[in-house]
């Protein structure tokens, strides 16, 4: 049996999670949507420098999200470390790390408003082996006679057309407001602004070119026929009217007079170009500070909540529904994509907020050291509280001087003192390093 076989409602076998059945089953499905997955006007969004800078900024920040497979239990939330969690947190597919995969999500949403990735399983469909992003020039969504949704696409990797169940496709979309399945492509909505920006750029280019040229007419003081005048004009133009004549000066003898045309050099439309550029920024919800990474703490939080968090929520819902079974979901399993907002704060904010969280046992020693740009230390996975800087689980034992069995003794107190001294030294070392960096 084909490990990746798919069967429709009538028991017809469709071979392969990715099966080239474009012709064999063409009549079996009625198309719900035909859409081109790429921007295809005279130029593309991928060729525009402004959109490219926006895509890179959003992609970098989406790439910083961390996937977590969690399960809600009676004792609280448990972060799982199974094969799926390791796949998502390290390398979803052979050629992409988790950062590269998530970066691709953010970039595709900017360019096309849609991201697609196909899910591959092992022989018995009990384990996900890879999640492969696809670049497609066109795609369709179909519904068979039993209302099974299928996804057909032409993969640019090999140029072939494949069909897979929509359940086996991770589909993240933005601007989901016009079509049943697809996010609204930005090409039409941005075309006017980008065309005007391109036209303004061409105008600036022409201004620069004209500034290095002589514009006027030649008066030849001797008798000459038309052919001779054309030859003289050509020689003059080739010698002086070119980009090499940066000074704009020509040397002529008494046989020639050059009369320059009086012209007014048009000004560069800086305000218009800035308005059009800001219009593109507003469309994507970004600004110049985001592109240059000069955001304040509050501005970063606003950018995260407006742009990055909605993508993280979509990723969580889509991955949970497509990768987990109904039974697993029923038992409280889910996949989340989280971000540590303190990682994007200033060092002073990290020290203030992180220090307060550390004193309350919300952060371990190593987690606090990570915030302050320090590496982990051995034994740093303990949580401390400001009461006496002891392990969070040993507060009561330390206060009353009891060991694990409720007994007292010199040996138990000595062990407690040594453990306390080691923990305090690790904490003080971290605080001392953080203060030096803050002063620097």
XYZ file of C-alpha atoms in Angstrom:
440
model
C 0.000 0.000 0.000
C 1.281 3.404 -0.898
C 2.097 5.126 2.428
C 0.959 8.442 0.994
C -2.169 7.183 -0.798
C -5.337 9.241 -0.705
C -8.807 7.840 -1.428
C -11.845 9.830 -2.455
C -15.367 9.108 -1.260
C -15.946 6.361 -3.874
C -12.783 4.461 -3.012
C -10.811 5.701 -6.026
C -7.136 5.681 -5.163
C -5.218 8.910 -5.718
C -1.559 7.985 -5.426
C 0.761 10.158 -3.444
C 0.355 12.961 -0.986
C 1.772 14.846 -3.966
C 0.288 13.083 -7.013
C 0.535 14.249 -10.591
C -3.111 13.719 -11.479
C -3.882 16.963 -13.218
C -5.070 15.163 -16.371
C -6.289 11.831 -14.974
C -8.786 13.357 -12.548
C -9.476 16.678 -14.218
C -13.183 15.901 -14.649
C -13.643 14.612 -11.106
C -13.532 17.968 -9.356
C -15.345 21.192 -9.809
C -13.121 24.217 -9.256
C -14.002 26.545 -6.421
C -11.279 29.037 -7.143
C -8.671 29.731 -9.792
C -6.007 32.162 -8.674
C -2.475 33.095 -9.553
C -0.243 32.858 -6.536
C 2.243 35.480 -7.641
C 2.071 39.159 -8.533
C 2.208 39.287 -12.361
C 1.762 42.840 -13.753
C 4.449 44.707 -15.718
C 6.772 44.506 -12.718
C 6.488 42.380 -9.591
C 6.315 43.238 -5.927
C 9.460 41.163 -5.478
C 11.284 43.634 -7.732
C 10.284 46.694 -5.697
C 12.847 47.909 -3.166
C 10.277 49.437 -0.773
C 8.158 46.277 -0.566
C 11.346 44.220 -0.330
C 12.499 46.183 2.726
C 9.071 45.751 4.340
C 9.055 42.006 3.619
C 12.517 41.605 5.133
C 11.600 43.525 8.310
C 8.382 41.553 8.881
C 10.016 38.248 7.930
C 12.879 38.756 10.401
C 10.501 39.393 13.293
C 8.159 36.519 12.415
C 11.255 34.310 12.248
C 11.954 35.058 15.923
C 8.756 33.319 17.041
C 9.273 30.059 18.932
C 6.931 27.096 18.332
C 5.832 25.144 21.412
C 3.752 21.982 21.635
C 1.887 22.162 24.952
C -0.658 20.131 26.855
C -2.933 21.367 29.602
C -2.901 18.953 32.564
C -4.275 18.970 36.092
C -0.938 20.198 37.439
C -0.786 22.976 34.864
C 0.653 23.559 31.419
C 3.257 21.074 30.200
C 5.658 21.879 27.351
C 6.128 18.680 25.352
C 9.408 17.434 23.904
C 8.201 14.801 21.459
C 9.226 14.259 17.817
C 6.771 16.890 16.534
C 8.045 19.497 19.006
C 11.635 18.811 17.974
C 10.723 18.998 14.288
C 9.011 22.378 14.698
C 11.637 23.883 16.963
C 14.677 22.837 14.907
C 14.066 22.016 11.219
C 10.550 21.649 9.750
C 11.996 20.457 6.426
C 15.487 19.352 5.317
C 16.552 22.647 3.726
C 15.008 25.146 6.172
C 15.619 25.868 9.840
C 12.719 27.032 11.965
C 13.834 30.650 11.547
C 14.049 30.284 7.759
C 10.633 28.612 7.653
C 8.940 31.351 9.683
C 10.839 34.071 7.785
C 9.361 32.616 4.609
C 5.872 32.844 6.151
C 6.237 36.573 6.818
C 7.756 37.323 3.401
C 5.116 35.388 1.420
C 2.322 37.163 3.300
C 3.795 40.528 2.287
C 4.203 39.617 -1.386
C 1.139 37.453 -2.084
C -1.002 37.453 1.112
C -0.822 33.629 1.072
C 1.689 31.068 2.378
C 1.492 27.359 1.526
C 3.385 24.367 2.934
C 2.661 20.675 2.337
C 2.734 18.224 5.280
C 4.534 14.884 4.797
C 3.999 11.807 7.036
C 5.721 8.501 7.695
C 4.500 5.171 6.284
C 1.546 4.707 8.653
C 0.597 8.391 9.036
C 1.482 8.381 12.745
C 4.280 10.950 12.595
C 4.985 14.135 10.660
C 8.320 13.859 8.855
C 8.534 17.309 7.248
C 6.587 20.448 6.384
C 7.640 21.709 2.950
C 6.941 25.333 1.891
C 6.083 25.628 -1.787
C 6.548 28.365 -4.354
C 3.764 28.201 -6.903
C 2.970 30.258 -9.975
C -0.673 29.177 -9.991
C -2.980 27.068 -7.853
C -6.569 25.928 -7.496
C -8.823 24.676 -4.746
C -11.293 21.948 -5.713
C -14.179 20.110 -4.123
C -15.052 16.528 -5.098
C -18.512 14.944 -5.129
C -18.265 14.161 -1.407
C -17.236 17.717 -0.498
C -13.580 16.835 0.111
C -11.460 19.928 -0.442
C -8.374 19.412 -2.614
C -5.490 21.734 -3.383
C -3.857 21.659 -6.824
C -0.726 23.648 -7.578
C 2.152 23.885 -10.013
C 5.382 23.594 -8.081
C 8.098 25.881 -9.419
C 10.721 23.514 -8.011
C 10.152 20.976 -10.791
C 7.438 22.560 -12.950
C 4.976 19.707 -12.336
C 1.346 19.979 -11.204
C 0.298 18.176 -8.016
C -2.922 17.641 -6.084
C -3.102 17.125 -2.304
C -5.892 17.132 0.288
C -6.322 20.620 1.696
C -6.052 19.079 5.173
C -2.399 18.329 4.329
C -1.598 21.954 3.496
C -0.567 24.638 5.970
C -2.237 27.767 4.592
C -1.631 31.144 6.248
C -3.313 34.181 4.726
C -3.598 37.912 5.268
C -6.327 40.374 4.225
C -8.890 37.588 4.180
C -11.862 39.676 3.083
C -12.863 38.993 -0.547
C -12.503 35.336 -1.506
C -13.616 32.119 0.122
C -10.201 30.598 0.673
C -7.562 33.138 -0.289
C -6.097 36.266 1.185
C -6.460 39.314 -1.020
C -3.358 39.798 -3.164
C -1.759 43.236 -2.604
C -0.792 43.811 -6.250
C -3.987 45.561 -7.371
C -4.334 47.662 -4.227
C -0.701 48.813 -4.361
C -0.323 49.087 -8.123
C -1.229 52.797 -8.381
C 1.115 53.909 -5.614
C 4.007 51.766 -6.858
C 3.518 52.886 -10.461
C 3.617 56.538 -9.371
C 6.765 55.912 -7.332
C 8.370 54.226 -10.343
C 7.350 57.129 -12.583
C 8.825 59.609 -10.101
C 12.038 57.600 -10.081
C 12.233 57.765 -13.858
C 11.711 61.541 -13.686
C 14.634 61.871 -11.275
C 16.750 59.716 -13.560
C 15.955 61.987 -16.524
C 16.797 65.086 -14.485
C 20.199 63.644 -13.620
C 20.861 62.643 -17.228
C 19.934 66.084 -18.552
C 22.158 67.792 -16.005
C 25.191 66.165 -17.664
C 24.230 67.115 -21.229
C 24.484 70.161 -23.478
C 21.158 71.245 -24.937
C 21.206 73.743 -27.801
C 22.043 74.119 -31.496
C 25.207 74.481 -33.551
C 25.808 77.325 -36.019
C 28.351 76.416 -38.676
C 30.056 79.570 -40.003
C 31.153 78.036 -43.316
C 29.192 76.716 -46.246
C 28.241 73.063 -45.977
C 25.601 70.705 -47.341
C 23.169 68.701 -45.213
C 25.320 65.597 -45.047
C 28.318 67.583 -43.856
C 26.221 69.372 -41.201
C 24.901 66.040 -39.940
C 28.429 64.690 -39.687
C 29.623 67.789 -37.787
C 26.640 67.535 -35.430
C 27.273 63.837 -34.812
C 30.934 64.423 -34.036
C 30.039 67.236 -31.639
C 27.399 65.146 -29.915
C 29.635 62.104 -29.559
C 32.449 64.225 -28.166
C 30.587 66.367 -25.667
C 26.970 65.338 -25.116
C 27.460 62.207 -23.029
C 27.827 61.144 -19.400
C 31.625 61.434 -19.620
C 31.299 65.208 -20.061
C 30.664 65.699 -16.338
C 31.743 69.357 -16.420
C 29.304 70.318 -19.188
C 31.984 72.263 -21.146
C 32.773 71.958 -24.888
C 35.795 73.285 -26.827
C 35.070 74.573 -30.397
C 36.898 76.675 -32.971
C 35.779 79.741 -35.001
C 33.919 77.635 -37.502
C 31.246 76.699 -34.940
C 28.970 78.603 -32.600
C 27.012 76.750 -29.912
C 23.798 78.369 -28.694
C 22.378 76.760 -25.535
C 18.645 76.517 -25.045
C 17.352 78.284 -21.984
C 15.567 75.699 -19.852
C 14.338 75.368 -16.304
C 15.446 72.233 -14.503
C 12.398 70.652 -12.837
C 12.631 70.066 -9.097
C 12.611 66.564 -7.636
C 9.105 65.805 -6.227
C 10.358 64.797 -2.780
C 7.058 65.441 -0.953
C 5.056 63.439 -3.482
C 7.467 60.515 -3.351
C 7.448 60.558 0.467
C 3.636 60.535 0.510
C 3.477 57.584 -1.905
C 6.110 55.671 0.058
C 4.263 56.307 3.325
C 1.092 55.080 1.631
C 2.820 51.732 1.034
C 4.046 51.745 4.643
C 0.493 52.325 5.909
C -0.801 49.464 3.791
C 1.531 47.053 5.585
C 1.318 48.746 8.993
C 4.998 49.691 9.218
C 7.084 52.858 9.281
C 10.661 53.998 8.820
C 11.627 53.116 12.406
C 10.568 49.499 11.917
C 12.670 49.199 8.780
C 15.726 50.738 10.469
C 15.244 48.965 13.851
C 15.110 52.221 15.827
C 11.865 51.508 17.702
C 11.351 52.401 21.328
C 9.992 49.758 23.717
C 6.424 51.000 23.364
C 6.678 51.269 19.589
C 7.961 47.713 19.376
C 5.028 46.419 21.464
C 2.622 48.259 19.148
C 4.295 46.761 16.056
C 4.189 43.282 17.588
C 0.518 43.494 18.539
C -0.530 44.921 15.173
C 1.583 42.863 12.746
C 3.455 39.940 14.323
C 0.914 38.671 16.868
C -1.922 38.170 14.305
C 0.452 35.980 12.261
C 1.425 34.039 15.403
C -2.264 33.443 16.201
C -2.927 32.168 12.675
C 0.086 29.870 12.876
C -1.146 28.480 16.193
C -4.653 27.692 14.920
C -3.494 26.270 11.575
C -0.711 24.087 12.963
C -2.899 22.809 15.809
C -5.759 21.859 13.482
C -3.613 20.391 10.676
C -0.896 18.590 12.704
C -2.762 17.267 15.773
C -5.496 14.658 15.806
C -8.963 15.459 17.214
C -8.142 13.184 20.138
C -4.957 15.101 20.937
C -6.787 18.414 20.694
C -9.517 17.053 22.964
C -6.915 16.249 25.611
C -5.683 19.843 25.670
C -2.762 19.618 23.222
C -2.034 22.660 21.098
C 0.789 24.319 19.156
C 1.647 27.902 20.034
C 4.080 30.378 18.503
C 5.363 32.647 21.234
C 7.732 35.600 21.506
C 9.706 36.930 24.447
C 8.910 40.633 24.208
C 11.691 41.492 26.668
C 14.234 40.347 24.077
C 13.390 43.450 22.045
C 13.540 45.895 24.963
C 16.480 48.061 25.985
C 19.008 46.723 28.484
C 17.662 49.051 31.174
C 14.103 47.786 30.660
C 15.316 44.193 30.691
C 17.111 44.774 33.990
C 14.081 46.458 35.581
C 11.335 44.108 34.421
C 13.470 40.962 34.342
C 14.865 41.689 37.800
C 11.377 42.007 39.281
C 10.286 38.768 37.616
C 13.436 37.034 38.843
C 12.853 38.144 42.444
C 9.357 36.626 42.331
C 10.535 33.283 40.998
C 9.050 33.831 37.542
C 12.469 33.479 35.836
C 15.315 31.061 36.425
C 18.888 32.250 36.858
C 19.717 31.232 33.285
C 16.618 32.897 31.865
C 17.618 36.131 33.560
C 21.200 35.757 32.329
C 19.881 35.293 28.792
C 18.012 38.592 29.028
C 21.258 40.295 30.043
C 23.183 38.761 27.081
C 25.010 36.200 29.235
C 25.334 32.504 28.562
C 23.840 29.841 30.856
C 25.697 28.494 33.908
C 25.623 25.059 35.445
C 22.896 24.808 38.075
C 21.196 27.928 36.722
C 17.829 26.291 36.061
C 16.632 27.134 39.590
C 14.066 29.793 40.449
C 14.869 32.243 43.232
C 12.717 34.547 45.340
C 13.866 37.673 47.131
C 12.903 36.340 50.601
C 16.312 34.793 51.222
C 17.326 33.921 47.666
C 16.664 30.220 47.981
C 15.109 27.765 45.576
C 11.419 28.433 45.178
C 10.570 24.861 46.270
C 12.770 25.046 49.406
C 11.392 28.203 51.055
C 9.417 26.477 53.806
C 12.193 23.950 54.545
C 14.743 26.716 54.836
C 12.600 28.887 57.118
C 11.853 26.112 59.636
C 15.104 24.164 59.206
C 13.480 20.875 58.087
C 14.808 18.315 55.641
C 12.668 16.368 53.170
C 11.424 13.935 55.892
C 10.578 16.620 58.425
C 13.750 16.026 60.508
C 16.285 18.564 61.627
C 20.019 18.063 61.820
C 23.390 19.641 61.372
C 24.040 17.838 58.083
C 20.769 19.053 56.581
C 21.430 22.640 57.625
C 24.965 22.476 56.262
C 23.705 21.257 52.885
C 21.119 24.034 52.859
C 23.746 26.645 53.641
C 26.050 25.412 50.858
C 23.210 25.357 48.350
C 22.129 28.827 49.441
C 25.648 30.216 49.131
C 26.057 28.780 45.634
C 22.715 30.193 44.487
C 23.429 33.635 45.954
C 26.864 33.742 44.299
C 25.337 32.862 40.909
C 22.682 35.556 41.335
C 25.152 38.220 42.469
C 27.456 37.390 39.542
C 24.574 37.889 37.147
C 23.493 41.168 38.761
C 27.060 42.476 38.763
C 27.484 41.751 35.071
C 24.146 43.361 34.216
C 25.044 46.552 36.090
C 28.343 46.846 34.199
C 26.583 46.533 30.861
C 23.965 49.091 31.876
C 26.684 51.602 32.788
C 28.493 50.948 29.541
